[in-house]
mmCIF file of C-alpha atoms in Angstrom:
data_model
loop_
_atom_site.group_PDB
_atom_site.id
_atom_site.type_symbol
_atom_site.label_atom_id
_atom_site.label_comp_id
_atom_site.label_asym_id
_atom_site.label_seq_id
_atom_site.Cartn_x
_atom_site.Cartn_y
_atom_site.Cartn_z
ATOM 1 C CA MET A 1 -24.154 -0.986 -9.155
ATOM 2 C CA LYS A 2 -23.832 2.728 -8.459
ATOM 3 C CA THR A 3 -21.716 4.757 -10.870
ATOM 4 C CA ILE A 4 -18.014 5.401 -10.307
ATOM 5 C CA ASP A 5 -18.807 9.111 -9.931
ATOM 6 C CA TYR A 6 -21.319 8.317 -7.175
ATOM 7 C CA ILE A 7 -18.825 6.043 -5.418
ATOM 8 C CA LYS A 8 -16.003 8.598 -5.604
ATOM 9 C CA THR A 9 -18.250 11.357 -4.289
ATOM 10 C CA TRP A 10 -19.416 9.162 -1.404
ATOM 11 C CA LEU A 11 -15.840 8.213 -0.542
ATOM 12 C CA GLU A 12 -14.661 11.803 -0.664
ATOM 13 C CA GLU A 13 -17.470 12.812 1.702
ATOM 14 C CA ASN A 14 -16.978 9.904 4.133
ATOM 15 C CA LEU A 15 -13.199 9.498 4.243
ATOM 16 C CA SER A 16 -10.473 11.846 5.382
ATOM 17 C CA ALA A 17 -8.602 13.623 2.585
ATOM 18 C CA LYS A 18 -5.545 11.414 3.173
ATOM 19 C CA ARG A 19 -7.608 8.215 3.188
ATOM 20 C CA TYR A 20 -9.397 9.190 -0.026
ATOM 21 C CA HIS A 21 -6.026 9.951 -1.645
ATOM 22 C CA HIS A 22 -4.838 6.532 -0.458
ATOM 23 C CA SER A 23 -7.921 4.878 -1.994
ATOM 24 C CA LEU A 24 -7.260 6.495 -5.361
ATOM 25 C CA GLY A 25 -3.680 5.259 -5.174
ATOM 26 C CA ALA A 26 -4.810 1.751 -4.273
ATOM 27 C CA ALA A 27 -7.149 1.742 -7.258
ATOM 28 C CA GLU A 28 -4.267 2.748 -9.520
ATOM 29 C CA ALA A 29 -1.930 0.122 -8.064
ATOM 30 C CA ALA A 30 -4.617 -2.562 -8.272
ATOM 31 C CA GLN A 31 -5.176 -1.801 -11.938
ATOM 32 C CA THR A 32 -1.442 -2.050 -12.634
ATOM 33 C CA LEU A 33 -1.157 -5.346 -10.766
ATOM 34 C CA ALA A 34 -4.237 -6.712 -12.517
ATOM 35 C CA LYS A 35 -2.602 -6.082 -15.870
ATOM 36 C CA LEU A 36 0.569 -7.884 -14.733
ATOM 37 C CA PHE A 37 -1.324 -10.915 -13.455
ATOM 38 C CA ASN A 38 -4.041 -11.180 -16.107
ATOM 39 C CA GLN A 39 -6.944 -10.075 -13.937
ATOM 40 C CA ASP A 40 -9.865 -7.783 -14.794
ATOM 41 C CA GLU A 41 -8.344 -4.294 -14.661
ATOM 42 C CA GLU A 42 -11.629 -2.417 -14.337
ATOM 43 C CA LYS A 43 -12.799 -4.668 -11.526
ATOM 44 C CA ALA A 44 -9.441 -4.358 -9.766
ATOM 45 C CA TYR A 45 -9.597 -0.560 -9.990
ATOM 46 C CA LEU A 46 -13.041 -0.606 -8.383
ATOM 47 C CA ALA A 47 -11.981 -2.983 -5.606
ATOM 48 C CA GLY A 48 -8.944 -0.854 -4.846
ATOM 49 C CA LEU A 49 -11.077 2.252 -4.805
ATOM 50 C CA VAL A 50 -13.632 0.939 -2.293
ATOM 51 C CA HIS A 51 -11.432 -1.289 -0.102
ATOM 52 C CA ASP A 52 -11.253 1.264 2.731
ATOM 53 C CA CYS A 53 -14.793 2.630 2.448
ATOM 54 C CA ALA A 54 -15.486 2.010 6.155
ATOM 55 C CA LYS A 55 -12.084 3.103 7.428
ATOM 56 C CA ASN A 56 -13.060 6.445 8.957
ATOM 57 C CA PHE A 57 -16.071 5.336 10.953
ATOM 58 C CA ASP A 58 -15.613 5.240 14.726
ATOM 59 C CA ASP A 59 -14.644 1.867 16.177
ATOM 60 C CA SER A 60 -17.812 1.818 18.266
ATOM 61 C CA GLU A 61 -19.938 2.442 15.184
ATOM 62 C CA LEU A 62 -18.152 -0.300 13.241
ATOM 63 C CA LEU A 63 -18.562 -2.753 16.090
ATOM 64 C CA ASN A 64 -22.239 -1.940 16.344
ATOM 65 C CA VAL A 65 -22.746 -2.667 12.627
ATOM 66 C CA ILE A 66 -20.824 -5.942 13.002
ATOM 67 C CA ASN A 67 -22.880 -7.092 15.978
ATOM 68 C CA GLU A 68 -26.293 -5.738 15.009
ATOM 69 C CA GLU A 69 -26.378 -5.956 11.196
ATOM 70 C CA ILE A 70 -23.699 -8.318 9.907
ATOM 71 C CA LYS A 71 -23.709 -10.835 12.794
ATOM 72 C CA THR A 72 -22.022 -13.712 10.909
ATOM 73 C CA GLY A 73 -19.093 -14.423 8.614
ATOM 74 C CA PHE A 74 -16.255 -13.420 10.929
ATOM 75 C CA ASP A 75 -14.136 -15.022 13.601
ATOM 76 C CA LYS A 76 -14.537 -13.611 17.094
ATOM 77 C CA THR A 77 -10.773 -13.202 17.327
ATOM 78 C CA GLU A 78 -10.996 -10.539 14.612
ATOM 79 C CA LEU A 79 -12.841 -8.353 17.085
ATOM 80 C CA LYS A 80 -9.844 -8.268 19.432
ATOM 81 C CA ASN A 81 -8.111 -5.690 17.227
ATOM 82 C CA PRO A 82 -10.159 -2.652 16.109
ATOM 83 C CA LYS A 83 -7.833 -2.262 13.113
ATOM 84 C CA THR A 84 -9.661 -5.162 11.463
ATOM 85 C CA PHE A 85 -13.221 -3.868 11.949
ATOM 86 C CA HIS A 86 -13.332 -1.779 8.775
ATOM 87 C CA ALA A 87 -12.698 -4.754 6.482
ATOM 88 C CA ILE A 88 -15.675 -6.652 7.876
ATOM 89 C CA VAL A 89 -17.937 -3.633 7.586
ATOM 90 C CA GLY A 90 -16.421 -2.578 4.257
ATOM 91 C CA ALA A 91 -17.458 -5.834 2.569
ATOM 92 C CA TYR A 92 -20.980 -5.249 3.881
ATOM 93 C CA LEU A 93 -20.996 -1.588 2.901
ATOM 94 C CA VAL A 94 -19.940 -2.096 -0.721
ATOM 95 C CA GLN A 95 -23.049 -4.227 -1.168
ATOM 96 C CA LYS A 96 -25.433 -2.033 0.782
ATOM 97 C CA GLU A 97 -24.260 1.429 -0.268
ATOM 98 C CA PHE A 98 -22.685 0.867 -3.699
ATOM 99 C CA GLU A 99 -24.854 -2.104 -4.749
ATOM 100 C CA ILE A 100 -21.784 -4.112 -5.752
ATOM 101 C CA ASP A 101 -22.617 -7.812 -5.936
ATOM 102 C CA ASP A 102 -19.426 -9.135 -7.514
ATOM 103 C CA PRO A 103 -18.103 -11.866 -5.167
ATOM 104 C CA GLU A 104 -14.465 -11.209 -6.106
ATOM 105 C CA ILE A 105 -14.692 -7.551 -5.105
ATOM 106 C CA ILE A 106 -16.553 -8.366 -1.898
ATOM 107 C CA SER A 107 -13.972 -11.020 -0.992
ATOM 108 C CA ALA A 108 -11.033 -8.723 -1.747
ATOM 109 C CA VAL A 109 -12.447 -5.940 0.434
ATOM 110 C CA ARG A 110 -13.218 -8.406 3.209
ATOM 111 C CA ASN A 111 -9.697 -9.877 3.202
ATOM 112 C CA HIS A 112 -7.489 -6.852 2.587
ATOM 113 C CA THR A 113 -6.379 -6.467 6.215
ATOM 114 C CA ILE A 114 -5.565 -9.856 7.721
ATOM 115 C CA GLY A 115 -5.836 -11.975 4.581
ATOM 116 C CA LYS A 116 -6.827 -15.622 4.486
ATOM 117 C CA THR A 117 -5.259 -18.872 3.385
ATOM 118 C CA ASN A 118 -5.791 -19.914 -0.232
ATOM 119 C CA MET A 119 -6.386 -16.354 -1.392
ATOM 120 C CA THR A 120 -7.186 -15.948 -5.070
ATOM 121 C CA ILE A 121 -4.903 -13.913 -7.319
ATOM 122 C CA PHE A 122 -7.502 -11.153 -7.232
ATOM 123 C CA ASP A 123 -7.552 -11.165 -3.418
ATOM 124 C CA LYS A 124 -3.776 -10.970 -3.395
ATOM 125 C CA ILE A 125 -3.449 -8.025 -5.765
ATOM 126 C CA ILE A 126 -5.967 -5.947 -3.795
ATOM 127 C CA PHE A 127 -4.219 -6.823 -0.539
ATOM 128 C CA LEU A 128 -0.924 -5.793 -2.112
ATOM 129 C CA ALA A 129 -2.275 -2.660 -3.779
ATOM 130 C CA ASP A 130 -3.357 -1.377 -0.381
ATOM 131 C CA LYS A 131 0.216 -1.721 0.902
ATOM 132 C CA ILE A 132 2.150 -0.344 -2.079
ATOM 133 C CA GLU A 133 -0.055 2.348 -3.594
ATOM 134 C CA PRO A 134 1.965 5.392 -4.764
ATOM 135 C CA ASN A 135 0.065 8.226 -3.093
ATOM 136 C CA THR A 136 0.649 7.754 0.633
ATOM 137 C CA ARG A 137 2.876 4.718 1.225
ATOM 138 C CA ASP A 138 6.596 4.955 1.990
ATOM 139 C CA LYS A 139 8.494 5.129 -1.311
ATOM 140 C CA ILE A 140 11.495 3.105 -0.151
ATOM 141 C CA TYR A 141 9.256 0.316 1.106
ATOM 142 C CA THR A 142 7.062 0.194 -1.997
ATOM 143 C CA LYS A 143 10.154 0.152 -4.212
ATOM 144 C CA LYS A 144 11.362 -3.008 -2.417
ATOM 145 C CA ILE A 145 8.014 -4.697 -2.967
ATOM 146 C CA TRP A 146 7.877 -3.785 -6.654
ATOM 147 C CA LYS A 147 11.442 -5.059 -7.040
ATOM 148 C CA LEU A 148 10.353 -8.481 -5.744
ATOM 149 C CA ILE A 149 7.532 -8.575 -8.293
ATOM 150 C CA GLU A 150 9.756 -7.506 -11.179
ATOM 151 C CA LYS A 151 12.700 -9.750 -10.282
ATOM 152 C CA ASN A 152 10.623 -12.883 -9.751
ATOM 153 C CA LYS A 153 8.192 -13.367 -12.597
ATOM 154 C CA GLY A 154 4.670 -14.696 -12.253
ATOM 155 C CA LEU A 155 3.017 -15.946 -9.101
ATOM 156 C CA ILE A 156 6.350 -16.451 -7.349
ATOM 157 C CA GLY A 157 6.932 -12.710 -7.475
ATOM 158 C CA LEU A 158 3.398 -12.007 -6.274
ATOM 159 C CA ASN A 159 3.742 -14.417 -3.357
ATOM 160 C CA LEU A 160 7.167 -13.075 -2.392
ATOM 161 C CA ALA A 161 5.764 -9.554 -2.348
ATOM 162 C CA LEU A 162 2.905 -10.720 -0.137
ATOM 163 C CA LEU A 163 5.258 -12.555 2.200
ATOM 164 C CA LYS A 164 7.360 -9.431 2.584
ATOM 165 C CA CYS A 165 4.212 -7.428 3.407
ATOM 166 C CA PHE A 166 3.116 -9.972 6.008
ATOM 167 C CA CYS A 167 6.592 -9.966 7.579
ATOM 168 C CA GLU A 168 6.445 -6.190 7.966
ATOM 169 C CA THR A 169 2.844 -6.218 9.198
ATOM 170 C CA ILE A 170 3.591 -8.815 11.876
ATOM 171 C CA LYS A 171 6.669 -6.854 13.008
ATOM 172 C CA LYS A 172 4.553 -3.721 13.437
ATOM 173 C CA LEU A 173 1.830 -5.581 15.325
ATOM 174 C CA VAL A 174 4.385 -7.065 17.702
ATOM 175 C CA THR A 175 6.104 -3.702 18.215
ATOM 176 C CA LYS A 176 2.786 -2.060 19.063
ATOM 177 C CA LYS A 177 1.744 -5.059 21.179
ATOM 178 C CA TYR A 178 -1.461 -5.539 19.168
ATOM 179 C CA TYR A 179 -3.346 -8.825 19.037
ATOM 180 C CA ILE A 180 -2.424 -10.834 15.916
ATOM 181 C CA CYS A 181 -5.331 -12.703 14.349
ATOM 182 C CA SER A 182 -4.733 -16.391 13.729
ATOM 183 C CA ASN A 183 -5.589 -15.876 10.042
ATOM 184 C CA THR A 184 -2.596 -13.562 9.672
ATOM 185 C CA ILE A 185 -0.263 -16.186 11.122
ATOM 186 C CA ASP A 186 -1.818 -18.884 8.944
ATOM 187 C CA VAL A 187 -1.304 -16.836 5.772
ATOM 188 C CA TYR A 188 2.270 -16.022 6.747
ATOM 189 C CA ASN A 189 3.017 -19.716 7.309
ATOM 190 C CA GLU A 190 1.381 -20.661 4.001
ATOM 191 C CA LEU A 191 3.461 -18.123 2.065
ATOM 192 C CA GLN A 192 6.611 -18.999 3.987
ATOM 193 C CA GLN A 193 6.241 -22.648 2.997
ATOM 194 C CA GLN A 194 5.632 -21.699 -0.636
ATOM 195 C CA VAL A 195 8.370 -19.116 -1.237
ATOM 196 C CA GLY A 196 10.087 -18.395 2.087
ATOM 197 C CA GLU A 197 13.462 -19.789 1.024
ATOM 198 C CA LEU A 198 13.491 -17.352 -1.925
ATOM 199 C CA LEU A 199 13.025 -14.225 0.198
ATOM 200 C CA GLU A 200 16.395 -12.576 0.764
ATOM 201 C CA GLU A 201 16.949 -10.955 4.148
ATOM 202 C CA ASP A 202 17.697 -7.530 2.698
ATOM 203 C CA SER A 203 14.820 -7.558 0.197
#
């Protein structure tokens, strides 16, 4: 694996200033969540750092990499919304550019946008870290998510926080009339069945 200094330099050169700042925040949030949920903190920091490594490439460039280099491992419906392209390419890029071969990191990067059913705890904390990092995300929103984690101990709190994030994501997609991947709906339904009755309307 390339060094953290190499990775940070590459990210700084290939992401916008705001996106790089977001990535640093996601790394910090991931590390904090990893400590709360007994996951590898160093690995979580790295996954949070690199999760958006492909975010600032043009959609056409991302789609070309997907079709010409990656070719497999994605559902065609994911290609209906360009907002999902960077996760597919990101999982490929962390291996190719950063020489990261850890399957947990690769999976977390791959699934940080639309998620998947039966996500691991590590997948979940990286997904969540992306949404609640302290550097660029709305403070009022992130405070609500942290409150769910703190009020409801253990995996219940983690799943409630995820459900809240999926609720907000789906609302935004509908408002903007974007295509919603079936995986996103499947994850929402899974979480709703697990903890939906515990999620208060004003939370």
